[in-house]
Short mmCIF file of C-alpha atoms in Angstrom, two decimals:
data_model
loop_
_atom_site.label_atom_id
_atom_site.label_comp_id
_atom_site.label_asym_id
_atom_site.label_seq_id
_atom_site.Cartn_x
_atom_site.Cartn_y
_atom_site.Cartn_z
CA UNK A 1 49.23 98.70 100.45
CA UNK A 2 51.83 99.26 97.70
CA UNK A 3 54.84 101.71 97.50
CA UNK A 4 56.03 102.56 94.52
CA UNK A 5 59.39 104.86 94.41
CA UNK A 6 60.57 106.81 91.49
CA UNK A 7 63.89 107.65 92.17
CA UNK A 8 66.37 109.78 90.53
CA UNK A 9 69.42 108.45 89.57
CA UNK A 10 71.17 111.21 87.87
CA UNK A 11 72.90 112.55 83.99
CA UNK A 12 74.68 109.27 83.64
CA UNK A 13 76.71 109.23 86.46
CA UNK A 14 76.30 106.08 89.11
CA UNK A 15 78.54 108.82 92.12
CA UNK A 16 75.58 110.69 91.26
CA UNK A 17 72.69 109.52 92.70
CA UNK A 18 72.20 110.91 96.40
CA UNK A 19 72.44 108.92 99.98
CA UNK A 20 69.10 109.10 99.33
CA UNK A 21 67.89 107.84 96.66
CA UNK A 22 70.40 104.59 98.25
CA UNK A 23 68.37 104.52 100.50
CA UNK A 24 65.61 103.85 98.50
CA UNK A 25 67.32 101.45 96.38
CA UNK A 26 68.06 99.35 98.86
CA UNK A 27 63.99 99.56 100.00
CA UNK A 28 62.25 98.78 97.05
CA UNK A 29 62.98 94.91 95.95
CA UNK A 30 61.30 94.83 92.73
CA UNK A 31 62.68 97.71 89.69
CA UNK A 32 60.51 98.12 86.41
CA UNK A 33 62.85 98.95 83.17
CA UNK A 34 60.81 100.94 80.45
CA UNK A 35 63.73 99.32 77.26
CA UNK A 36 63.42 101.81 74.32
CA UNK A 37 64.05 98.98 71.61
CA UNK A 38 68.23 100.53 70.42
CA UNK A 39 70.29 97.49 70.10
CA UNK A 40 73.31 98.77 71.95
CA UNK A 41 71.96 99.57 74.65
CA UNK A 42 73.82 101.47 77.52
CA UNK A 43 70.74 103.12 79.78
CA UNK A 44 69.61 99.46 80.60
CA UNK A 45 72.99 98.56 81.59
CA UNK A 46 73.73 100.86 83.80
CA UNK A 47 70.19 100.96 85.38
CA UNK A 48 71.61 97.26 86.40
CA UNK A 49 75.64 98.88 87.55
CA UNK A 50 73.88 101.00 89.70
CA UNK A 51 72.15 98.16 91.65
CA UNK A 52 74.91 96.76 91.51
CA UNK A 53 76.84 99.11 93.39
CA UNK A 54 74.23 100.52 95.28
CA UNK A 55 71.89 97.18 96.43
CA UNK A 56 73.18 95.69 99.59
CA UNK A 57 71.48 92.56 99.71
CA UNK A 58 70.91 90.20 96.47
CA UNK A 59 67.00 90.16 97.10
CA UNK A 60 65.81 92.23 94.52
CA UNK A 61 64.43 92.16 90.99
CA UNK A 62 64.76 93.99 87.77
CA UNK A 63 61.98 93.05 86.03
CA UNK A 64 62.73 94.40 81.74
CA UNK A 65 59.65 95.46 79.91
CA UNK A 66 59.50 96.95 76.65
CA UNK A 67 58.72 100.74 76.72
CA UNK A 68 55.49 101.71 74.42
CA UNK A 69 57.18 103.54 71.53
CA UNK A 70 55.67 106.70 70.43
CA UNK A 71 53.96 107.26 67.61
CA UNK A 72 54.02 111.17 66.00
CA UNK A 73 50.18 112.53 65.99
CA UNK A 74 50.66 114.61 62.70
CA UNK A 75 47.77 116.34 63.52
CA UNK A 76 48.78 116.76 67.13
CA UNK A 77 51.59 117.07 69.25
CA UNK A 78 49.56 116.47 72.60
CA UNK A 79 48.03 114.13 71.55
CA UNK A 80 50.46 112.33 70.21
CA UNK A 81 51.43 112.33 73.46
CA UNK A 82 48.49 111.41 75.55
CA UNK A 83 48.00 108.40 73.22
CA UNK A 84 51.54 107.59 74.51
CA UNK A 85 50.94 108.44 78.59
CA UNK A 86 47.87 105.39 77.54
CA UNK A 87 49.76 102.66 77.06
CA UNK A 88 52.47 103.10 79.68
CA UNK A 89 49.79 103.67 82.40
CA UNK A 90 48.34 100.35 81.44
CA UNK A 91 51.83 98.76 81.28
CA UNK A 92 52.61 99.99 84.63
CA UNK A 93 49.03 98.96 85.98
CA UNK A 94 50.07 95.44 84.49
CA UNK A 95 53.37 95.64 86.26
CA UNK A 96 52.50 96.40 88.93
CA UNK A 97 48.92 94.34 89.54
CA UNK A 98 51.36 91.49 88.98
CA UNK A 99 55.00 91.97 90.36
CA UNK A 100 53.65 93.97 93.50
CA UNK A 101 52.47 92.59 96.69
CA UNK A 102 50.13 94.08 98.98
CA UNK A 103 52.55 95.73 100.69
CA UNK A 104 55.21 95.52 99.11
CA UNK A 105 57.58 98.31 97.25
CA UNK A 106 58.21 98.76 93.87
CA UNK A 107 61.18 101.07 91.83
CA UNK A 108 61.21 103.16 88.40
CA UNK A 109 64.67 103.89 88.42
CA UNK A 110 63.96 107.63 86.43
CA UNK A 111 67.24 110.05 84.76
CA UNK A 112 67.72 113.21 86.07
CA UNK A 113 65.15 114.00 88.10
CA UNK A 114 61.73 112.65 87.95
CA UNK A 115 59.51 116.51 87.92
CA UNK A 116 62.29 117.52 85.12
CA UNK A 117 60.25 116.59 81.34
CA UNK A 118 59.99 112.94 82.72
CA UNK A 119 56.41 111.51 82.41
CA UNK A 120 56.67 108.39 85.03
CA UNK A 121 54.88 110.58 87.32
CA UNK A 122 52.33 111.89 85.45
CA UNK A 123 51.73 107.73 83.84
CA UNK A 124 51.91 107.13 88.17
CA UNK A 125 49.75 109.52 88.86
CA UNK A 126 46.77 108.29 85.92
CA UNK A 127 47.10 104.55 86.64
CA UNK A 128 45.85 106.10 90.27
CA UNK A 129 42.53 107.67 88.79
CA UNK A 130 41.87 104.35 87.07
CA UNK A 131 41.24 103.18 90.06
CA UNK A 132 42.18 99.19 89.66
CA UNK A 133 45.28 99.33 91.60
CA UNK A 134 46.18 101.41 95.24
CA UNK A 135 49.59 101.91 96.04
CA UNK A 136 51.16 104.86 98.11
CA UNK A 137 54.39 106.49 95.68
CA UNK A 138 57.66 108.48 96.64
CA UNK A 139 59.34 110.44 94.55
CA UNK A 140 63.44 110.80 95.04
CA UNK A 141 64.97 113.73 93.46
CA UNK A 142 68.05 113.29 91.51
CA UNK A 143 70.68 115.32 89.25
CA UNK A 144 69.32 116.65 86.31
CA UNK A 145 71.16 116.75 82.92
CA UNK A 146 70.94 120.43 83.76
CA UNK A 147 73.14 120.59 86.03
CA UNK A 148 75.85 117.71 84.66
CA UNK A 149 75.93 120.59 82.28
CA UNK A 150 76.49 123.45 83.60
CA UNK A 151 79.38 121.49 86.54
CA UNK A 152 81.10 119.62 83.88
CA UNK A 153 81.58 123.37 81.38
CA UNK A 154 82.35 125.16 84.59
CA UNK A 155 79.19 127.55 83.94
CA UNK A 156 76.39 129.36 86.46
CA UNK A 157 73.94 128.84 84.66
CA UNK A 158 72.87 132.51 85.60
CA UNK A 159 74.12 134.93 85.23
CA UNK A 160 73.82 138.10 87.74
CA UNK A 161 70.41 139.13 87.64
CA UNK A 162 69.82 137.43 84.48
CA UNK A 163 66.98 134.35 84.38
CA UNK A 164 67.45 131.67 82.89
CA UNK A 165 65.35 130.05 81.30
CA UNK A 166 64.63 125.15 80.21
CA UNK A 167 62.46 125.11 77.59
CA UNK A 168 63.04 121.68 74.35
CA UNK A 169 64.14 122.16 70.52
CA UNK A 170 60.11 122.38 69.52
CA UNK A 171 58.98 125.49 71.25
CA UNK A 172 63.08 126.73 70.96
CA UNK A 173 62.13 126.88 66.95
CA UNK A 174 59.14 129.83 68.26
CA UNK A 175 61.69 132.02 69.68
CA UNK A 176 63.08 135.10 68.22
CA UNK A 177 67.35 135.22 69.08
CA UNK A 178 66.60 138.33 71.50
CA UNK A 179 64.37 135.87 73.88
CA UNK A 180 68.31 134.23 74.00
CA UNK A 181 69.71 134.90 77.24
CA UNK A 182 70.20 131.78 79.36
CA UNK A 183 68.87 128.92 77.94
CA UNK A 184 69.00 125.32 78.68
CA UNK A 185 67.51 123.64 75.65
CA UNK A 186 66.73 119.60 76.09
CA UNK A 187 65.34 116.91 73.81
CA UNK A 188 66.25 119.06 70.90
CA UNK A 189 66.46 116.45 67.83
CA UNK A 190 66.54 118.57 64.86
CA UNK A 191 69.90 119.93 65.69
CA UNK A 192 67.53 123.96 66.54
CA UNK A 193 70.23 125.99 67.58
CA UNK A 194 71.64 125.98 64.10
CA UNK A 195 69.05 128.58 63.28
CA UNK A 196 70.39 131.43 65.17
CA UNK A 197 73.59 130.42 64.17
CA UNK A 198 73.34 134.38 62.79
CA UNK A 199 73.18 135.71 66.75
CA UNK A 200 75.56 136.32 68.43
CA UNK A 201 75.57 133.45 70.79
CA UNK A 202 77.55 131.56 73.35
CA UNK A 203 76.83 127.06 73.33
CA UNK A 204 77.61 125.08 76.04
CA UNK A 205 76.68 122.22 74.41
CA UNK A 206 76.83 118.63 76.12
CA UNK A 207 75.63 114.34 75.04
CA UNK A 208 75.74 111.26 77.02
CA UNK A 209 76.90 113.78 79.73
CA UNK A 210 77.76 111.73 82.74
CA UNK A 211 78.58 108.97 80.76
CA UNK A 212 82.25 107.25 79.79
CA UNK A 213 81.45 108.97 76.64
CA UNK A 214 80.33 112.35 76.48
CA UNK A 215 80.97 114.79 75.18
CA UNK A 216 81.28 118.34 75.04
CA UNK A 217 81.89 121.46 72.91
CA UNK A 218 81.20 125.20 73.77
CA UNK A 219 81.88 128.09 71.92
CA UNK A 220 80.92 130.64 69.89
CA UNK A 221 77.63 129.31 68.72
CA UNK A 222 78.36 130.03 64.98
CA UNK A 223 82.35 128.63 64.81
CA UNK A 224 81.40 125.87 66.52
CA UNK A 225 77.63 124.97 65.49
CA UNK A 226 79.15 122.70 62.49
CA UNK A 227 80.92 120.81 64.48
CA UNK A 228 78.45 120.39 67.16
CA UNK A 229 76.09 118.73 64.00
CA UNK A 230 79.18 116.52 63.08
CA UNK A 231 79.80 115.10 66.66
CA UNK A 232 76.37 114.42 67.01
CA UNK A 233 75.57 112.88 63.55
CA UNK A 234 78.39 110.13 64.28
CA UNK A 235 77.90 109.84 68.02
CA UNK A 236 74.14 109.44 66.83
CA UNK A 237 74.65 106.98 63.90
CA UNK A 238 77.30 104.43 66.49
CA UNK A 239 74.96 104.10 68.93
CA UNK A 240 71.42 104.73 67.99
CA UNK A 241 70.72 106.75 70.24
CA UNK A 242 71.61 110.55 71.83
CA UNK A 243 70.72 112.26 74.56
CA UNK A 244 72.31 115.89 74.83
CA UNK A 245 71.89 119.00 76.37
CA UNK A 246 73.13 122.79 74.94
CA UNK A 247 72.71 126.12 77.91
CA UNK A 248 72.48 129.54 74.89
CA UNK A 249 74.22 132.03 75.93
CA UNK A 250 73.86 135.95 74.24
CA UNK A 251 77.04 137.61 74.64
CA UNK A 252 77.38 140.14 76.53
CA UNK A 253 78.32 143.49 75.13
#
């Protein structure tokens, strides 16, 4: 039977790769790389560098394809995601049919961990449900940007006895300042944190975590909010994309 490996490759530092991931890299013979279409796509180069660094032989292939562009549905966020996942499922199905032999092993290199804010696992399950391709799959966990953020800022995500919430910028916009004890925010395209600048909050912000272009800013939100926005805008203008994560924490009384 065909087998697909979902390999978590960390937040950007090649040394985030686990021993389990290295073994998985050396099992697969074809890797599918989704191209987001950025003119200067460091993420593509980092995937190739990881393969060259950790795969012992040279009998593997990299298959690069354009990732379907996600179009927002003004009527429903979930409908937009549903359409995008359907396009991805059709693409994955074709890749597995064309590129993986009957007993072959293929791999997807997933940023961070496949179980946290990544759709690859859901899409693969969707391909199986379509019934046109039969395969087994394994999930190899990886270090997330959440872990990298905490390590680089040298902070513990939770204070003693306090919970942690991991959410998105979209959902953060619906929350109240009183709810922000230890909130890690991912996928925030609109600097939602500035809505809470009048609150007594501390922010630990990081972009391109684990890469040579890593940026870190921390401090009281009201003091560093504009600095983060300027830094973020400049980086996005230069690269054409940005991946950032941050922790919001209420100051101790």
